[in-house]
Coordinates of C-alpha atoms and ligand atoms in Angstrom, one line a residue:
X1 CA 74.0 102.4 151.4
X2 CA 76.4 99.5 151.3
X3 CA 79.1 97.9 153.5
X4 CA 82.4 97.8 151.8
X5 CA 84.5 96.3 154.6
X6 CA 83.6 94.4 157.8
X7 CA 86.1 93.6 160.5
X8 CA 85.4 91.4 163.5
X9 CA 87.6 90.9 166.6
X10 CA 86.6 88.2 169.1
X11 CA 83.0 88.2 167.9
X12 CA 81.4 84.8 168.4
X13 CA 83.7 82.2 166.8
X14 CA 85.8 84.8 165.0
X15 CA 89.2 85.7 166.5
X16 CA 90.0 88.2 163.9
X17 CA 88.5 88.5 160.4
X18 CA 88.4 91.0 157.6
X19 CA 85.8 90.7 154.8
X20 CA 85.6 92.8 151.7
X21 CA 82.0 93.3 150.5
X22 CA 80.7 94.4 147.2
X23 CA 77.6 96.4 146.0
X24 CA 74.9 94.0 145.0
X25 CA 74.8 90.4 146.1
X26 CA 77.3 88.9 148.5
X27 CA 77.1 85.2 149.3
X28 CA 78.6 83.5 152.4
X29 CA 78.8 79.8 152.1
X30 CA 80.2 77.1 154.5
X31 CA 79.1 74.0 156.3
X32 CA 76.8 74.2 159.4
X33 CA 78.2 75.9 162.4
X34 CA 81.1 77.7 160.7
X35 CA 80.2 81.3 161.3
X36 CA 77.9 82.5 158.5
X37 CA 75.1 83.6 160.7
X38 CA 77.6 85.1 163.2
X39 CA 78.9 87.3 160.5
X40 CA 75.5 88.8 159.5
X41 CA 74.4 88.9 163.1
X42 CA 77.3 91.4 163.7
X43 CA 76.0 93.7 161.0
X44 CA 72.5 93.3 162.3
X45 CA 73.7 94.4 165.7
X46 CA 75.2 97.7 164.2
X47 CA 71.8 98.7 162.9
X48 CA 69.5 97.6 165.7
X49 CA 71.7 97.2 168.8
X50 CA 70.1 93.8 169.2
X51 CA 70.5 90.3 168.0
X52 CA 67.9 88.2 166.3
X53 CA 69.1 85.2 168.3
X54 CA 69.9 86.3 171.8
X55 CA 68.8 89.0 174.2
X56 CA 72.1 89.1 176.0
X57 CA 75.1 90.6 174.4
X58 CA 77.5 88.4 176.4
X59 CA 76.9 85.5 174.0
X60 CA 78.3 87.6 171.1
X61 CA 81.7 88.0 172.8
X62 CA 84.1 85.2 171.9
X63 CA 84.4 82.6 174.6
X64 CA 87.3 83.3 176.9
X65 CA 87.6 87.0 175.8
X66 CA 86.6 90.2 177.5
X67 CA 85.5 92.3 174.5
X68 CA 84.3 92.0 170.9
X69 CA 84.7 94.6 168.2
X70 CA 82.6 95.0 165.1
X71 CA 83.7 97.6 162.6
X72 CA 82.2 98.4 159.3
X73 CA 83.0 100.8 156.5
X74 CA 79.8 102.2 155.0
X75 CA 79.6 103.9 151.6
X76 CA 76.9 106.0 150.2
X77 CA 77.1 108.5 147.3
X78 CA 81.0 108.7 147.4
X79 CA 80.9 109.3 151.1
X80 CA 82.5 106.9 153.6
X81 CA 81.8 106.3 157.2
X82 CA 83.5 104.1 159.7
X83 CA 81.2 102.8 162.4
X84 CA 82.5 100.7 165.2
X85 CA 81.1 99.1 168.3
X86 CA 82.9 97.4 171.2
X87 CA 80.9 94.9 173.4
X88 CA 82.5 94.6 176.8
X89 CA 82.1 92.0 179.5
X90 CA 81.3 93.8 182.8
X91 CA 81.7 97.3 181.5
X92 CA 79.5 99.5 179.3
X93 CA 79.7 99.0 175.5
X94 CA 81.2 101.7 173.4
X95 CA 80.4 103.1 169.9
X96 CA 82.4 105.2 167.5
X97 CA 81.8 106.9 164.2
X98 CA 84.9 107.9 162.2
X99 CA 86.9 107.1 165.3
X100 CA 85.1 109.7 167.4
X101 CA 82.9 108.4 170.3
X102 CA 79.2 108.6 170.1
X103 CA 76.4 107.4 172.4
X104 CA 75.5 103.8 171.8
X105 CA 71.8 104.6 171.2
X106 CA 72.8 106.9 168.3
X107 CA 74.5 104.1 166.4
X108 CA 71.4 102.8 164.5
X109 CA 71.1 106.3 162.9
X110 CA 74.2 105.6 160.8
X111 CA 73.5 102.2 159.5
X112 CA 70.2 100.6 158.4
X113 CA 69.7 96.9 157.6
X114 CA 66.8 94.5 157.4
X115 CA 67.6 91.0 158.4
X116 CA 65.5 87.9 157.6
X117 CA 66.5 84.7 159.5
X118 CA 64.8 81.3 160.3
X119 CA 63.7 82.7 163.6
X120 CA 61.3 85.0 161.7
X121 CA 59.1 82.0 160.9
X122 CA 57.6 82.8 164.3
X123 CA 56.1 86.0 162.8
X124 CA 53.7 83.7 161.0
X125 CA 53.4 80.7 163.3
X126 CA 54.1 82.2 166.7
X127 CA 52.2 84.3 169.3
X128 CA 50.8 87.8 168.7
X129 CA 53.5 89.4 170.8
X130 CA 56.0 88.6 168.0
X131 CA 53.9 90.4 165.4
X132 CA 53.3 93.4 167.7
X133 CA 57.1 93.5 168.2
X134 CA 57.6 93.5 164.5
X135 CA 55.3 96.5 164.0
X136 CA 56.7 98.4 167.0
X137 CA 60.3 97.9 166.0
X138 CA 59.5 99.3 162.6
X139 CA 57.6 102.2 164.1
X140 CA 60.6 103.1 166.2
X141 CA 63.0 102.9 163.3
X142 CA 60.9 105.4 161.4
X143 CA 60.0 107.7 164.3
X144 CA 62.3 107.2 167.3
X145 CA 59.8 109.1 169.6
X146 CA 57.7 105.9 169.6
X147 CA 60.3 104.4 172.0
X148 CA 58.9 106.8 174.6
X149 CA 55.2 106.2 173.7
X150 CA 55.6 102.4 174.0
X151 CA 57.6 102.6 177.2
X152 CA 55.0 105.0 178.7
X153 CA 52.1 102.8 177.7
X154 CA 53.7 99.8 179.3
X155 CA 54.4 101.7 182.5
X156 CA 50.8 102.9 182.8
X157 CA 49.6 99.4 182.0
X158 CA 51.7 98.0 184.9
X159 CA 50.4 100.6 187.3
X160 CA 46.8 100.1 186.3
X161 CA 47.2 96.4 186.7
X162 CA 48.6 96.9 190.2
X163 CA 45.6 99.0 191.1
X164 CA 43.1 96.4 189.6
X165 CA 44.8 93.7 191.7
X166 CA 44.6 95.6 194.9
X167 CA 41.0 96.6 194.2
X168 CA 40.1 93.0 193.5
X169 CA 41.2 92.0 197.0
X170 CA 39.2 94.8 198.8
X171 CA 36.4 95.8 196.4
X172 CA 36.7 99.1 194.5
X173 CA 36.7 102.0 196.9
X174 CA 35.9 105.6 196.2
X175 CA 39.5 106.8 196.1
X176 CA 40.6 103.8 194.0
X177 CA 37.8 104.6 191.6
X178 CA 39.2 108.1 191.1
X179 CA 42.7 106.7 190.6
X180 CA 41.4 104.1 188.1
X181 CA 39.7 106.9 186.1
X182 CA 43.1 108.8 185.9
X183 CA 44.9 105.6 184.8
X184 CA 42.2 105.0 182.3
X185 CA 42.7 108.3 180.6
X186 CA 46.4 107.9 180.4
X187 CA 46.0 104.3 179.1
X188 CA 43.5 105.5 176.5
X189 CA 45.6 108.5 175.3
X190 CA 48.8 106.5 174.8
X191 CA 47.0 103.4 173.6
X192 CA 45.0 105.3 171.0
X193 CA 48.2 107.0 169.7
X194 CA 49.8 103.6 169.3
X195 CA 46.8 102.0 167.6
X196 CA 46.6 104.9 165.1
X197 CA 50.4 104.5 164.4
X198 CA 50.2 100.7 164.1
X199 CA 47.1 100.7 161.8
X200 CA 48.7 103.4 159.6
X201 CA 51.8 101.4 159.3
X202 CA 49.9 98.2 158.4
X203 CA 48.0 100.2 155.7
X204 CA 51.4 101.3 154.3
X205 CA 52.9 97.8 154.5
X206 CA 49.9 96.1 153.0
X207 CA 50.5 96.8 149.3
X208 CA 54.2 96.0 149.8
X209 CA 53.4 92.7 151.4
X210 CA 50.9 91.8 148.6
X211 CA 53.6 92.7 146.0
X212 CA 56.4 90.9 147.8
X213 CA 54.3 87.7 148.2
X214 CA 53.3 87.8 144.6
X215 CA 56.8 88.3 143.5
X216 CA 58.0 85.2 145.4
X217 CA 55.0 82.9 144.9
X218 CA 53.4 84.1 141.7
X219 CA 50.4 86.3 141.1
X220 CA 47.8 83.6 141.8
X221 CA 48.7 83.9 145.5
X222 CA 47.2 86.7 147.5
X223 CA 48.6 87.7 150.9
X224 CA 46.7 90.2 153.1
X225 CA 46.9 91.9 156.5
X226 CA 44.3 93.0 159.0
X227 CA 44.3 94.5 162.5
X228 CA 42.7 92.5 165.3
X229 CA 41.9 95.2 167.8
X230 CA 40.8 94.3 171.3
X231 CA 39.1 97.7 171.8
X232 CA 36.7 96.8 168.9
X233 CA 36.1 93.2 170.0
X234 CA 32.8 91.9 171.2
X235 CA 34.5 89.7 173.7
X236 CA 38.0 90.9 174.3
X237 CA 38.0 89.1 177.6
X238 CA 37.9 85.7 175.9
X239 CA 40.9 84.2 174.2
X240 CA 39.9 83.6 170.6
X241 CA 41.4 82.7 167.3
X242 CA 38.4 84.1 165.5
X243 CA 37.9 87.5 163.8
X244 CA 36.5 89.3 166.8
X245 CA 37.6 92.9 166.4
X246 CA 39.2 92.3 163.0
X247 CA 39.5 95.5 161.0
X248 CA 41.1 96.6 157.7
X249 CA 42.3 100.2 157.4
X250 CA 43.5 103.0 159.5
X251 CA 41.8 103.8 162.9
X252 CA 42.4 107.4 163.9
X253 CA 43.5 108.1 167.5
X254 CA 40.1 109.9 168.1
X255 CA 38.1 106.9 166.9
X256 CA 40.4 104.5 168.9
X257 CA 40.0 106.6 172.1
X258 CA 36.2 106.5 171.9
X259 CA 36.1 102.8 171.4
X260 CA 38.8 102.2 174.0
X261 CA 36.9 104.2 176.7
X262 CA 33.6 102.4 176.1
X263 CA 35.2 99.0 176.1
X264 CA 37.0 99.7 179.4
X265 CA 33.6 100.8 180.8
X266 CA 31.9 97.7 179.6
X267 CA 34.6 95.4 180.9
X268 CA 35.1 97.0 184.3
X269 CA 33.6 94.1 186.2
X270 CA 35.7 91.4 184.4
X271 CA 38.8 93.5 184.8
X272 CA 38.2 93.7 188.6
X273 CA 37.4 90.0 188.8
X274 CA 40.6 89.1 186.9
X275 CA 42.9 91.9 188.2
X276 CA 44.3 92.7 184.8
X277 CA 43.8 95.1 181.9
X278 CA 41.9 93.1 179.2
X279 CA 41.9 95.6 176.3
X280 CA 44.4 97.8 174.6
X281 CA 47.2 97.5 172.1
X282 CA 49.0 95.0 174.3
X283 CA 46.3 92.5 173.5
X284 CA 46.1 93.3 169.7
X285 CA 47.3 91.2 166.8
X286 CA 48.3 91.6 163.2
X287 CA 46.4 89.0 161.3
X288 CA 48.0 87.5 158.3
X289 CA 45.8 86.1 155.6
X290 CA 46.8 83.9 152.7
X291 CA 44.4 83.2 149.8
X292 CA 41.5 84.2 152.1
X293 CA 42.5 81.9 155.0
X294 CA 44.5 82.9 158.2
X295 CA 48.1 82.0 157.5
X296 CA 48.6 80.9 161.1
X297 CA 47.3 77.3 161.3
X298 CA 46.6 77.0 157.5
X299 CA 49.7 77.9 155.6
X300 CA 52.3 75.3 154.6
X301 CA 55.9 75.4 155.7
X302 CA 57.1 77.0 152.5
X303 CA 54.1 79.4 152.4
X304 CA 54.7 80.5 156.0
X305 CA 58.4 81.0 155.2
X306 CA 57.4 83.1 152.1
X307 CA 55.0 85.1 154.2
X308 CA 57.5 85.9 156.9
X309 CA 60.0 86.9 154.2
X310 CA 57.4 89.1 152.5
X311 CA 56.9 90.9 155.8
X312 CA 60.6 91.6 156.0
X313 CA 60.9 92.7 152.3
X314 CA 57.9 95.0 152.8
X315 CA 59.5 96.6 155.8
X316 CA 62.7 97.1 153.8
X317 CA 60.6 98.8 151.1
X318 CA 58.9 101.1 153.6
X319 CA 62.3 102.0 155.1
X320 CA 64.0 102.7 151.8
X321 CA 61.2 105.0 150.8
X322 CA 62.1 107.5 153.4
X323 CA 65.8 106.8 153.7
X324 CA 68.1 109.7 153.1
X325 CA 71.3 107.5 153.1
X326 CA 70.2 105.0 150.5
X327 CA 68.6 101.5 150.8
X328 CA 68.8 99.5 153.9
X329 CA 71.2 96.6 153.5
X330 CA 69.1 93.4 153.0
X331 CA 70.3 90.4 154.9
X332 CA 68.9 86.9 154.1
X333 CA 70.1 84.2 156.4
X334 CA 69.5 80.7 155.3
X335 CA 66.5 81.6 153.2
X336 CA 67.1 79.7 150.0
X337 CA 67.3 76.1 151.3
X338 CA 63.6 76.3 152.4
X339 CA 62.2 77.4 149.0
X340 CA 61.4 75.5 145.9
X341 CA 63.2 76.2 142.7
X342 CA 60.7 78.7 141.2
X343 CA 60.4 80.6 144.5
X344 CA 64.2 80.8 144.7
X345 CA 64.5 82.3 141.2
X346 CA 61.7 84.7 141.9
X347 CA 63.2 85.8 145.2
X348 CA 66.5 86.5 143.4
X349 CA 64.7 88.8 141.0
X350 CA 62.8 90.5 143.7
X351 CA 65.9 91.5 145.7
X352 CA 68.0 92.4 142.6
X353 CA 67.3 96.1 142.9
X354 CA 68.5 96.5 146.5
X355 CA 71.8 98.3 146.7
X356 CA 73.3 95.5 148.7
X357 CA 72.1 92.0 149.7
X358 CA 74.0 89.7 152.0
X359 CA 73.0 86.0 151.8
X360 CA 74.1 83.0 153.7
X361 CA 73.8 79.3 152.6
X362 CA 75.2 76.0 153.7
X363 CA 74.9 74.7 150.1
X364 CA 76.1 76.9 147.3
X365 CA 73.8 75.2 144.7
X366 CA 70.7 76.3 146.7
X367 CA 71.4 79.9 145.7
X368 CA 70.5 81.1 142.2
X369 CA 73.4 81.8 140.0
X370 CA 72.7 85.5 139.7
X371 CA 73.4 85.9 143.4
X372 CA 76.7 84.1 143.4
X373 CA 78.7 86.9 141.8
X374 CA 80.7 87.6 145.0
X375 CA 81.0 84.4 147.1
X376 CA 82.9 84.2 150.4
X377 CA 83.7 80.8 151.8
X378 CA 83.7 80.5 155.6
X379 CA 85.2 77.7 157.7
X380 CA 85.6 77.6 161.5
X381 CA 85.4 81.3 162.0
X382 CA 87.9 82.1 159.2
X383 CA 87.4 83.6 155.8
X384 CA 89.0 80.9 153.7
X385 CA 88.4 82.2 150.2
X386 CA 86.8 85.0 148.3
X387 CA 85.8 84.5 144.7
X388 CA 83.8 85.7 141.8
Ligands
ATP1 N1 80.6 83.5 172.0 C1 81.1 82.5 171.2 N2 82.4 82.1 171.3 C2 82.9 81.1 170.5 N3 82.1 80.5 169.6 C3 80.9 80.8 169.5 C4 80.3 81.8 170.3 N4 79.0 81.9 170.0 C5 78.7 81.0 169.0 N5 79.9 80.3 168.7 C6 80.0 79.2 167.8 O1 79.7 79.7 166.5 C7 79.2 78.6 165.7 C8 77.9 78.9 165.1 O2 78.1 79.8 164.1 P1 76.9 80.2 163.1 O3 75.6 80.3 163.8 O4 77.3 81.5 162.5 O5 76.9 79.0 162.1 P2 76.4 79.0 160.6 O6 77.6 79.0 159.7 O7 75.4 80.0 160.4 O8 75.7 77.5 160.6 P3 74.3 77.0 160.0 O9 74.6 76.6 158.6 O10 74.1 75.8 160.8 O11 73.3 78.1 160.2 C9 78.9 77.4 166.7 O12 79.9 76.4 166.5 C10 79.1 78.1 168.0 O13 79.6 77.2 169.0
MG2 MG1 73.3 80.0 160.2

């Protein structure tokens, strides 16, 4: 799939803008703060209903205006589709496909993109929650029913924590024990399903991450992934950076459920003392290894950057494999400035076979020649020049 036309109205620093996009590489250049990221953020929003920069949509509406409109013409196999979203201040947002209204949550079904931005460095350097979020977002994109599984797990977790807190105050009574058993079973059933899904996804991502990292850094560099599972940890109640509960490969829901139950049993005392749930997928991590060392805390800046990028490229590969409407559009925001010359050239080769790639850069020369075929210059929220 590719975007052939993008129109913005009162989106961020754009009053009104029209951009024609081509198949293959499209490069947006301009000085800092001119609107390059804003432009790709708009497309990212169409495919995820979210922004990689802000959690509130209000920031995306141009200052002083009441509504922002993002409209994109999508093309796939000689078919065209016009998707549109209107973000409103103080009233519900609206979505349209081919000028007919649709439910907002249906919008991501029509357009798929994978966006890499500087914020993604947190995938490597940041807290486990960011990596869990990365996996869960991809799970949902591939199987929307996981939205429900994740929401149910979180609800059960909150209720179980409430019970643990009140039992901590008064000591576990008979009726609370029965209630705890009920919550345990729900937590285990939902948690085991999530653990199986995440570990299968990691197994699917692994060869793609290895290949992506090699393609950027060279074949003497080896990236790897493992699952750090609190249900398998010796001491899940202790914060550790070690390999406690580290496992490669898929864990079936049945196997996860057995381990989950027995760890809950073993930790009941600690859970009651602390008043929180100490094991389960909400305490798991995706461990990133680079050349046999954990990437977090060991990898250099450029290596961390390359690893985060590899995770995104791998997710694009996994998505494109099952896509019926062609490749997801690959969006690379400010990637090239951070890489050395050889990694830049290698990255250009690695992304060459995607149907469409959108790239932003403050400095044109940072981007390899092959990716400059269609260059759009941006200045102060205006498209000033398009060129070959
Ligand atoms: N809601 C808004 N209304 C008006 N202007 C906004 C709004 N949100 C952001 N901006 C402006 O948009 C500009 C930032 O644009 P953007 O992040 O796209 O820059 P960029 O071209 O990607 O720059 P860099 O090279 O630094 O990444 C800032 O000047 C900011 O003040
Ligand atoms: Mg930017």
